[in-house]
PDB file of C-alpha atoms and ligand atoms in Angstrom:
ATOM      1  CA  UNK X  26     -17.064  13.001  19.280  1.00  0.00           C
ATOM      2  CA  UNK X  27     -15.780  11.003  22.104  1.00  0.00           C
ATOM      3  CA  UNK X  28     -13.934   7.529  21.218  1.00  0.00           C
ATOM      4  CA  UNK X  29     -16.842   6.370  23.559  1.00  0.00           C
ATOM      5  CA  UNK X  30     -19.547   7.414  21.633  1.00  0.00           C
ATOM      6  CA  UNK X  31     -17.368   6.415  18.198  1.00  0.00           C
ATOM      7  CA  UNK X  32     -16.811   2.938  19.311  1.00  0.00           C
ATOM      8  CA  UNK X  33     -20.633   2.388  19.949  1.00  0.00           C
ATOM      9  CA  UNK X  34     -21.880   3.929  15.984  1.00  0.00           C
ATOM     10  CA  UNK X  35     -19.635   1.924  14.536  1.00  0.00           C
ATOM     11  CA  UNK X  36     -20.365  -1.627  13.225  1.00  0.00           C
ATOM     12  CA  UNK X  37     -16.646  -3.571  13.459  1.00  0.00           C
ATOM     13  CA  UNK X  38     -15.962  -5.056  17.131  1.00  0.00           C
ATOM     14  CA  UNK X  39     -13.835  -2.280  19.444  1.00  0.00           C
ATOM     15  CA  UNK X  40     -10.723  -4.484  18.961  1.00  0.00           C
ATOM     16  CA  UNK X  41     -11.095  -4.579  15.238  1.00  0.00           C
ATOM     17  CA  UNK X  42     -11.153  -0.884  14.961  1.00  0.00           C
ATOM     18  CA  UNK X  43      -7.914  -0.433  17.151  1.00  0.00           C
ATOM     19  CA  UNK X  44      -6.568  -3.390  15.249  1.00  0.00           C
ATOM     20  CA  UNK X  45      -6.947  -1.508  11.774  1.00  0.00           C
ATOM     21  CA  UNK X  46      -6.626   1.924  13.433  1.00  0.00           C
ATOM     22  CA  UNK X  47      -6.469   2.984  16.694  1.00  0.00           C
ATOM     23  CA  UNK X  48      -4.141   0.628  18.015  1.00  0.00           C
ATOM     24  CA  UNK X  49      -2.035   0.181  14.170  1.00  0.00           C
ATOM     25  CA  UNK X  50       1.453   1.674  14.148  1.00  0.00           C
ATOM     26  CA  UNK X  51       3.584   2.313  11.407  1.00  0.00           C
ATOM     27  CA  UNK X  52       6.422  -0.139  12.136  1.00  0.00           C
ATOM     28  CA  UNK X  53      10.413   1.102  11.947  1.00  0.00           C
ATOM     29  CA  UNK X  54      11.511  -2.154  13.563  1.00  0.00           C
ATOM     30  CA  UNK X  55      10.481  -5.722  13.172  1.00  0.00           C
ATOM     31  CA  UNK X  56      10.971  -9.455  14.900  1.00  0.00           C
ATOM     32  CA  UNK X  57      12.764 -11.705  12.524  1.00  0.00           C
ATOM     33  CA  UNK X  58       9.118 -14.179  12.480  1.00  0.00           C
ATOM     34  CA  UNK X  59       8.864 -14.620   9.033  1.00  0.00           C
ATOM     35  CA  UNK X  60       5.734 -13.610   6.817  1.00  0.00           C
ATOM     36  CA  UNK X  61       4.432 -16.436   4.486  1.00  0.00           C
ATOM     37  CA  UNK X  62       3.311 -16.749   0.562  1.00  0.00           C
ATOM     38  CA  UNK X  63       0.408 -17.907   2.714  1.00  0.00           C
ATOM     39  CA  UNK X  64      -0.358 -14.883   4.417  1.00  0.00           C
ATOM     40  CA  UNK X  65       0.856 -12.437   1.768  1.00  0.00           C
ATOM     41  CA  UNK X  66      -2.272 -13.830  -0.486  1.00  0.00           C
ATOM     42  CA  UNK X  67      -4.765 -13.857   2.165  1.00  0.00           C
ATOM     43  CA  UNK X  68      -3.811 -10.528   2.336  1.00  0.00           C
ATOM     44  CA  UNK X  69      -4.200  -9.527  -1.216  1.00  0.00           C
ATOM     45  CA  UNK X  70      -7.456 -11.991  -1.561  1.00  0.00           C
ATOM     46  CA  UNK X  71      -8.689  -9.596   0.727  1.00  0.00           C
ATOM     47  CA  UNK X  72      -7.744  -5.944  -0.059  1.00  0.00           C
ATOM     48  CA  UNK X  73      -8.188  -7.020  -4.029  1.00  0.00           C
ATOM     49  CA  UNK X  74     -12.083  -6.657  -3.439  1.00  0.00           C
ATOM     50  CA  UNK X  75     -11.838  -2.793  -2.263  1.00  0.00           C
ATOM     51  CA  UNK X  76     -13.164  -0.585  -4.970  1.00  0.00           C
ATOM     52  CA  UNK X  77     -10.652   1.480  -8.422  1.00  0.00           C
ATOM     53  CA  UNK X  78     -12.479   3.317 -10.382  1.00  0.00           C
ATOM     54  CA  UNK X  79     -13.734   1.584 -13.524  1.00  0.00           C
ATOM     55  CA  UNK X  80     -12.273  -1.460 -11.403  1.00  0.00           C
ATOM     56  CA  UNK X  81      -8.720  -0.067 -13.488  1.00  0.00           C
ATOM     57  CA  UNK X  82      -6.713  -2.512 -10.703  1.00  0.00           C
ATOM     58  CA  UNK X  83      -3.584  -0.631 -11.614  1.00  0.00           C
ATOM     59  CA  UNK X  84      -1.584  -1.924  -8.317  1.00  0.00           C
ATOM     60  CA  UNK X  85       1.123  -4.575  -8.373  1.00  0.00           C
ATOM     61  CA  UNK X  86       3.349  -5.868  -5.671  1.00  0.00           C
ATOM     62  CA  UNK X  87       7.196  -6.913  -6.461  1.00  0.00           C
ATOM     63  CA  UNK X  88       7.991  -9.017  -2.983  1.00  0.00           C
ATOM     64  CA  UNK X  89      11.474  -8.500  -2.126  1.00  0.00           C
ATOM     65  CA  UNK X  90      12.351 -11.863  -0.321  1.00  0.00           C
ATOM     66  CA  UNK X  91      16.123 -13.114  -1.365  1.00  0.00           C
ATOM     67  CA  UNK X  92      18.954 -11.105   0.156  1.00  0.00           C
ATOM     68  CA  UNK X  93      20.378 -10.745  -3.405  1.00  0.00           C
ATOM     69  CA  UNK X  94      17.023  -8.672  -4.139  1.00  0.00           C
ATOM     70  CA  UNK X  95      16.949  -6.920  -0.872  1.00  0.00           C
ATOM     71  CA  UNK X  96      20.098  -5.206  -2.004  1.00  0.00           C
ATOM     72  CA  UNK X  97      19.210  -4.047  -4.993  1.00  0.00           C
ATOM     73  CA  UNK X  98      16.514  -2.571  -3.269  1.00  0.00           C
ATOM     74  CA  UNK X  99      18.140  -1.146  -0.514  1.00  0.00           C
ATOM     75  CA  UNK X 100      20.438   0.688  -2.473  1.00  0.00           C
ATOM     76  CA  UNK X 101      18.431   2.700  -3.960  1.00  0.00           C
ATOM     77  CA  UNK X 102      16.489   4.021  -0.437  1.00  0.00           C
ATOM     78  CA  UNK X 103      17.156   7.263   0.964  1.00  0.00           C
ATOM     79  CA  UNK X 104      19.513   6.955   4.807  1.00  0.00           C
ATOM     80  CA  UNK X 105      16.712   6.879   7.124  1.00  0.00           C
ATOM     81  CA  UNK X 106      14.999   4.040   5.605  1.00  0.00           C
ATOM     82  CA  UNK X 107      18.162   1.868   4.015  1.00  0.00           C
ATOM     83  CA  UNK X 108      18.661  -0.108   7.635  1.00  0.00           C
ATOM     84  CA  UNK X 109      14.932  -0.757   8.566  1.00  0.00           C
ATOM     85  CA  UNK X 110      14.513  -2.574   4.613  1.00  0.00           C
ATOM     86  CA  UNK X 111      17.226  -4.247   5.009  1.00  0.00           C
ATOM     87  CA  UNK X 112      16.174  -5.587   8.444  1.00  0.00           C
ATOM     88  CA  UNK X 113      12.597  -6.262   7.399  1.00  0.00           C
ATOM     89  CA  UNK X 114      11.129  -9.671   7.102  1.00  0.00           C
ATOM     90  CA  UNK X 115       9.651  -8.954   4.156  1.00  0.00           C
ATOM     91  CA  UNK X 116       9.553  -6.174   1.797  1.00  0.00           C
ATOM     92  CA  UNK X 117       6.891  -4.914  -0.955  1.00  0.00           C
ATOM     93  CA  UNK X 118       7.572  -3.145  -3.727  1.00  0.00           C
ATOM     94  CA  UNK X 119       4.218  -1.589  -4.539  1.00  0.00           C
ATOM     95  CA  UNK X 120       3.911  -0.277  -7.986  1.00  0.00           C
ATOM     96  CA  UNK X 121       1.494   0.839 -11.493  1.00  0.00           C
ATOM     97  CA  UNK X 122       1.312  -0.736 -13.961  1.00  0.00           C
ATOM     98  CA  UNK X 123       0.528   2.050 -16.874  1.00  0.00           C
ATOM     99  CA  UNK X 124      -0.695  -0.995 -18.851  1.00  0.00           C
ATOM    100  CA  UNK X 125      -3.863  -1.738 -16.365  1.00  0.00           C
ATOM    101  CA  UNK X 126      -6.471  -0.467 -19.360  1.00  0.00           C
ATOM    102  CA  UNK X 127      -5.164  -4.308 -21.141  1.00  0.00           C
ATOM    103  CA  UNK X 128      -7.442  -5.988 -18.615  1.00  0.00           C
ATOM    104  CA  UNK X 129     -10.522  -3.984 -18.770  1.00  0.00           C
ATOM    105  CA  UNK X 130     -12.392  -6.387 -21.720  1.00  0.00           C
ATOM    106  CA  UNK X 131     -12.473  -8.641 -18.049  1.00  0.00           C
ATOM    107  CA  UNK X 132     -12.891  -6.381 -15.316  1.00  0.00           C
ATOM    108  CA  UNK X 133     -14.966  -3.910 -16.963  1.00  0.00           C
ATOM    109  CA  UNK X 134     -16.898  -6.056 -19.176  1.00  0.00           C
ATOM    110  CA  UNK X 135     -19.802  -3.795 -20.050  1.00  0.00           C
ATOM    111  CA  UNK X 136     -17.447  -0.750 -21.322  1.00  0.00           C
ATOM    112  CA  UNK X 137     -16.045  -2.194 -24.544  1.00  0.00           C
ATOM    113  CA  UNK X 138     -14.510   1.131 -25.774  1.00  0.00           C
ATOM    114  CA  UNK X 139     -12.787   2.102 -22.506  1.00  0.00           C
ATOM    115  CA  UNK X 140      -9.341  -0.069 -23.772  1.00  0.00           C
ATOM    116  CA  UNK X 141      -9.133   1.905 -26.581  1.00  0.00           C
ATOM    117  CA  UNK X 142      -9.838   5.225 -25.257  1.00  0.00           C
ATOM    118  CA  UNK X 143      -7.408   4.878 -22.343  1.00  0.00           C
ATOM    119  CA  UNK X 144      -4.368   3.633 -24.868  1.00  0.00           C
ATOM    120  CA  UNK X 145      -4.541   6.829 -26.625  1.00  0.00           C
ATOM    121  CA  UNK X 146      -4.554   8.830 -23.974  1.00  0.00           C
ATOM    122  CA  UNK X 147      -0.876   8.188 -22.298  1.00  0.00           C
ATOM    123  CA  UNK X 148      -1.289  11.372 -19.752  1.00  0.00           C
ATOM    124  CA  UNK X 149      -4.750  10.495 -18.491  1.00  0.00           C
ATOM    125  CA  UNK X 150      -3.910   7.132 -18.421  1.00  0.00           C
ATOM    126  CA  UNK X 151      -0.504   7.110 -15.970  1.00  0.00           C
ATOM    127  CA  UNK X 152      -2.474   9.641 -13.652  1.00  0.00           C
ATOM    128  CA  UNK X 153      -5.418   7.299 -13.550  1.00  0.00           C
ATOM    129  CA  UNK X 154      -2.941   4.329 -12.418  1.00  0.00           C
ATOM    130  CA  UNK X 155      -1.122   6.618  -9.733  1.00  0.00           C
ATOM    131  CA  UNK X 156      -4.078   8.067  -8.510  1.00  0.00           C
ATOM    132  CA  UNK X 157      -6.395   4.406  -7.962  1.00  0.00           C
ATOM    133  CA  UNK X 158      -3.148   2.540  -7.494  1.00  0.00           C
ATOM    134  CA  UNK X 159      -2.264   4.850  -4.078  1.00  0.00           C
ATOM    135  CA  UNK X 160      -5.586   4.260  -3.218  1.00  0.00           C
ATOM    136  CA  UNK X 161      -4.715   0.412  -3.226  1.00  0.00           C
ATOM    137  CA  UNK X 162      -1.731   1.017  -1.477  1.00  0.00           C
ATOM    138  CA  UNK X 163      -3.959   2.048   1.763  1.00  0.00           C
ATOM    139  CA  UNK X 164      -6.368  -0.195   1.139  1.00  0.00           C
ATOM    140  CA  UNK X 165      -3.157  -2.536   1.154  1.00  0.00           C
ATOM    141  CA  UNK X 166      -2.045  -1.365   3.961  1.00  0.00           C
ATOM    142  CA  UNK X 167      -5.368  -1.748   6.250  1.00  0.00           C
ATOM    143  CA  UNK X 168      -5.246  -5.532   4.949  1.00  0.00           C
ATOM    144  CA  UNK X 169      -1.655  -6.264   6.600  1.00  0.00           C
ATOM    145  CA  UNK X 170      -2.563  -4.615   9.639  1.00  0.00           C
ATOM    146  CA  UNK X 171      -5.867  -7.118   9.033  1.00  0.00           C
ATOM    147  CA  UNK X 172      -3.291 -10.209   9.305  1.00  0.00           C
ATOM    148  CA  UNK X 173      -1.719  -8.842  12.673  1.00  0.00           C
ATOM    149  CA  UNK X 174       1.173  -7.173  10.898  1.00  0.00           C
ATOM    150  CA  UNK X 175       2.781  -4.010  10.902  1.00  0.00           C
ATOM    151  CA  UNK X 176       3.115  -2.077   7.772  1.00  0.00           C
ATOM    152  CA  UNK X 177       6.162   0.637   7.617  1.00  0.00           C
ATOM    153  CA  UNK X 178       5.139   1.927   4.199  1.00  0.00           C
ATOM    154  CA  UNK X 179       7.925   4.781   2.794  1.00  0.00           C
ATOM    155  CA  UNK X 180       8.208   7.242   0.121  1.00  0.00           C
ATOM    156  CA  UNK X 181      11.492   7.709   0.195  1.00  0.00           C
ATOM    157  CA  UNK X 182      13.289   6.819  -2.201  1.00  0.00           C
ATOM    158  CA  UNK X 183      15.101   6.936  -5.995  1.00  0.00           C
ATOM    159  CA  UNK X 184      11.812   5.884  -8.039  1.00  0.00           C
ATOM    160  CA  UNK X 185      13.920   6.365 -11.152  1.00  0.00           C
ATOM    161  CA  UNK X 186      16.230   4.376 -10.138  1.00  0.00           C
ATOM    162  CA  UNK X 187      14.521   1.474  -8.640  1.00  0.00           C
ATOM    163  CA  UNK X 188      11.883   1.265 -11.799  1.00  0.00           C
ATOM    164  CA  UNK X 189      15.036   0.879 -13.784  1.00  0.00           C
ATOM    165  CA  UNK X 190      16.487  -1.688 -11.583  1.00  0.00           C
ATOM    166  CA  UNK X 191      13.811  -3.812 -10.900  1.00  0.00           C
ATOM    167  CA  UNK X 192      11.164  -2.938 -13.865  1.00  0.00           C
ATOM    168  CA  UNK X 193      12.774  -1.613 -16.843  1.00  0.00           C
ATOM    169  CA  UNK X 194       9.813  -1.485 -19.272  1.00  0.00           C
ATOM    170  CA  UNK X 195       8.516   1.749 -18.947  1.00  0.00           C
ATOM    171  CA  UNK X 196       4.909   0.376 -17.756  1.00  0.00           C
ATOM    172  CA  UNK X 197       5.401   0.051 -14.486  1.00  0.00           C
ATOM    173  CA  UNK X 198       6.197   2.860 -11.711  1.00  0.00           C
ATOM    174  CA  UNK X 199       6.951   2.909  -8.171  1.00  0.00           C
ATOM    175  CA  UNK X 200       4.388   4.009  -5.416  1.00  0.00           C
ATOM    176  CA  UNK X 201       5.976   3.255  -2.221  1.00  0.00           C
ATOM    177  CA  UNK X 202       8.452   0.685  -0.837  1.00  0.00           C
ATOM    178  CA  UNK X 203       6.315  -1.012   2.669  1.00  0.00           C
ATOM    179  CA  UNK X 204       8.268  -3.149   5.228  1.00  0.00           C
ATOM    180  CA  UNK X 205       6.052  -5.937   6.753  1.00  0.00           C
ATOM    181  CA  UNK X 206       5.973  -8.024   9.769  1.00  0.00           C
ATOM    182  CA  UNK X 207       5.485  -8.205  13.414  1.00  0.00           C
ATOM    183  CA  UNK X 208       7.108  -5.277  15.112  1.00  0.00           C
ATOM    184  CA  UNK X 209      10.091  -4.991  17.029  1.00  0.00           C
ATOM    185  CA  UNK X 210      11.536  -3.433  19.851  1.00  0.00           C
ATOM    186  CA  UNK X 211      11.452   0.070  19.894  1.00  0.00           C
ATOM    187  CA  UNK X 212       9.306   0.103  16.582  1.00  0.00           C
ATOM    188  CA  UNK X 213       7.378   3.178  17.025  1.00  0.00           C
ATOM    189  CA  UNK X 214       8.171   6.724  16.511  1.00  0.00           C
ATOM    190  CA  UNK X 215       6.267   9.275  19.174  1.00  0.00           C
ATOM    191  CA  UNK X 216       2.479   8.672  17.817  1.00  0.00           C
ATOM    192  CA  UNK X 217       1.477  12.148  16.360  1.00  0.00           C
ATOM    193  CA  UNK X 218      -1.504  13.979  16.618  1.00  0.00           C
ATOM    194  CA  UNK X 219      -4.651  13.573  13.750  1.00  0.00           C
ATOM    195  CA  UNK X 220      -6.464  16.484  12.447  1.00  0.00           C
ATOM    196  CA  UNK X 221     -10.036  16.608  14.116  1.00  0.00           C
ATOM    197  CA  UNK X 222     -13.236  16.087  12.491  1.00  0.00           C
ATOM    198  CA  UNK X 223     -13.528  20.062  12.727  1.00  0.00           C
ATOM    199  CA  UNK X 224     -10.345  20.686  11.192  1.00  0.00           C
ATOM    200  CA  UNK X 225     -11.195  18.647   7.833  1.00  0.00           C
ATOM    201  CA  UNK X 226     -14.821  18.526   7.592  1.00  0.00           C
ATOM    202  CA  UNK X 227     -17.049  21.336   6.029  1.00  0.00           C
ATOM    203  CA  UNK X 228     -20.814  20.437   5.565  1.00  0.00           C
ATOM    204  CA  UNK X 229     -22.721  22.670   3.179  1.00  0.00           C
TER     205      UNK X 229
HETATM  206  C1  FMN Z  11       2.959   6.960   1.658  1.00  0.00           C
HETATM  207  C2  FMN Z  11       3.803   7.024   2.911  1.00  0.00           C
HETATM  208  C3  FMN Z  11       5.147   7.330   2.793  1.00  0.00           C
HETATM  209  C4  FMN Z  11       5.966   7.345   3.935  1.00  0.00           C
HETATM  210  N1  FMN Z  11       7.314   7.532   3.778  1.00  0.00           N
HETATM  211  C5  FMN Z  11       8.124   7.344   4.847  1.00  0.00           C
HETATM  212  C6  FMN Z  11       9.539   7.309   4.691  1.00  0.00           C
HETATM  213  O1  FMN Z  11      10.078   7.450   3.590  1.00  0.00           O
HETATM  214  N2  FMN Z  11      10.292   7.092   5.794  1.00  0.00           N
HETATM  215  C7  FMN Z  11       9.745   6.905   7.041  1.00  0.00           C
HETATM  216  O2  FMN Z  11      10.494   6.694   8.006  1.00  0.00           O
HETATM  217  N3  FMN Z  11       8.394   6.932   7.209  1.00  0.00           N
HETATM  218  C8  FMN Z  11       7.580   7.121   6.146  1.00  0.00           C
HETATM  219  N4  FMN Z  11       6.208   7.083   6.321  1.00  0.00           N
HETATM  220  C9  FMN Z  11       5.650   6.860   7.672  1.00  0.00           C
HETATM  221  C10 FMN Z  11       4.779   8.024   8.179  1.00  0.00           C
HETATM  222  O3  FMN Z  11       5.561   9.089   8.634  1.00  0.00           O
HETATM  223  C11 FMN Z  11       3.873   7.450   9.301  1.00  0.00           C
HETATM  224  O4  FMN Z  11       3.063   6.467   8.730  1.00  0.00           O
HETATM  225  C12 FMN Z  11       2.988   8.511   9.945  1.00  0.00           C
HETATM  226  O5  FMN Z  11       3.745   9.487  10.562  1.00  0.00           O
HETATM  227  C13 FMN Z  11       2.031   7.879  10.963  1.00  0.00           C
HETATM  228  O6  FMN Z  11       2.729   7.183  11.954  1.00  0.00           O
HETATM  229  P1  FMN Z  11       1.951   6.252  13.006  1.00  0.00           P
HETATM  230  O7  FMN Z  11       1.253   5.215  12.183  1.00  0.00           O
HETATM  231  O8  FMN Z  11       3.018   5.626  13.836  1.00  0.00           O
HETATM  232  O9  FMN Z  11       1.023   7.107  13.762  1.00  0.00           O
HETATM  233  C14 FMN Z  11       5.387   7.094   5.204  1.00  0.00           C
HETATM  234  C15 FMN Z  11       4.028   6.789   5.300  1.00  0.00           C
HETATM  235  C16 FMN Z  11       3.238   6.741   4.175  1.00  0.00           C
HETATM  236  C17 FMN Z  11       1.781   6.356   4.319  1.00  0.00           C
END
């Protein structure tokens, strides 16, 4: 299909699908403009309404703001990605927490047992979080681009490690470490090519 013929079957404007897709870049350099509290929860007020399943909400966000913090952090990413996070505006720890199931006498209301069936279950449980929580973290990352920021989300680094340094109870784990802000000069890798719909889709 032709972006053409794309642009016109879809509902959202043509700049709001380059703005969330097209267009969106994952960001290895940023200005120093800073990103707000104010921003960071119109960001999350927005994402927070994209679907988990049994609306689990496992994700949680550690902002790394103080340089103190940023260090900590830092420290425990692999080369590549140590001088980018420690450049970054702002940084997000995005993480599980294996506790979610607590919450779900409020945001699953009409499945009483489902608490008590998920505590006892430790291995189903911790998937369930990982699983719907790296879910959030695109859904996440859609929402910054939403704001007219640049997400540079990365996977690598010591999860171990940083859970210990900046967790330490067991319940919560690592997904991804994401650099946010407006990008910078040279902030862009060579853009890659996408599967096509041919490649990924079978109908039956
Ligand atoms: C979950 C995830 C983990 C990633 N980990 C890293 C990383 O550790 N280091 C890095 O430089 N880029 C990392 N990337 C960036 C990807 O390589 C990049 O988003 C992808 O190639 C698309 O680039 P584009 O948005 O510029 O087209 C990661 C991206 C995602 C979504």
């Amino acid at each position: 299909m032709t972006v053409a013929i794309e642009r016109d079957l879809l509902l959202l404007d043509a700049a709001t699908q380059d703005l969330l897709f097209r267009e969106a870049r994952t960001a290895n350099t940023f200005t120093d403009e800073p990103v707000t509290e104010d921003q960071v929860q119109a960001i999350y007020d927005l994402v927070k309404w994209a679907p988990t399943a049994m609306n689990s909400q496992p994700l949680r966000i550690t902002f790394v703001r103080s340089a103190a913090a940023r260090e900590r952090l830092v420290a425990h990413m692999n080369e590549g990605n140590k001088a980018k996070t420690a450049a970054a505006p702002l940084t997000a720890i995005v993480e599980v927490d294996t506790d979610f199931h607590e919450h779900l006498p409020t945001t699953f209301p009409h499945a009483p047992n489902a608490k008590d069936g998920l505590s006892g279950n430790d291995t189903g449980r911790i998937a369930m979080a990982r699983f719907n929580g790296a879910i959030q973290l695109g859904y996440l990352i859609v929402g910054i681009r939403a704001a007219g920021l640049a997400a540079g989300p990365m996977a690598g680094f010591d999860a171990e490690a940083i859970n210990k340094e900046f967790f330490g109870d067991g319940k919560h784990q690592v997904l991804a470490v994401v650099n946010i802000g407006k990008p910078g000069p040279d902030a862009w890798f060579p853009r890659n090519p996408r599967l096509d719909f041919d490649q990924v889709v079978t109908t039956i």
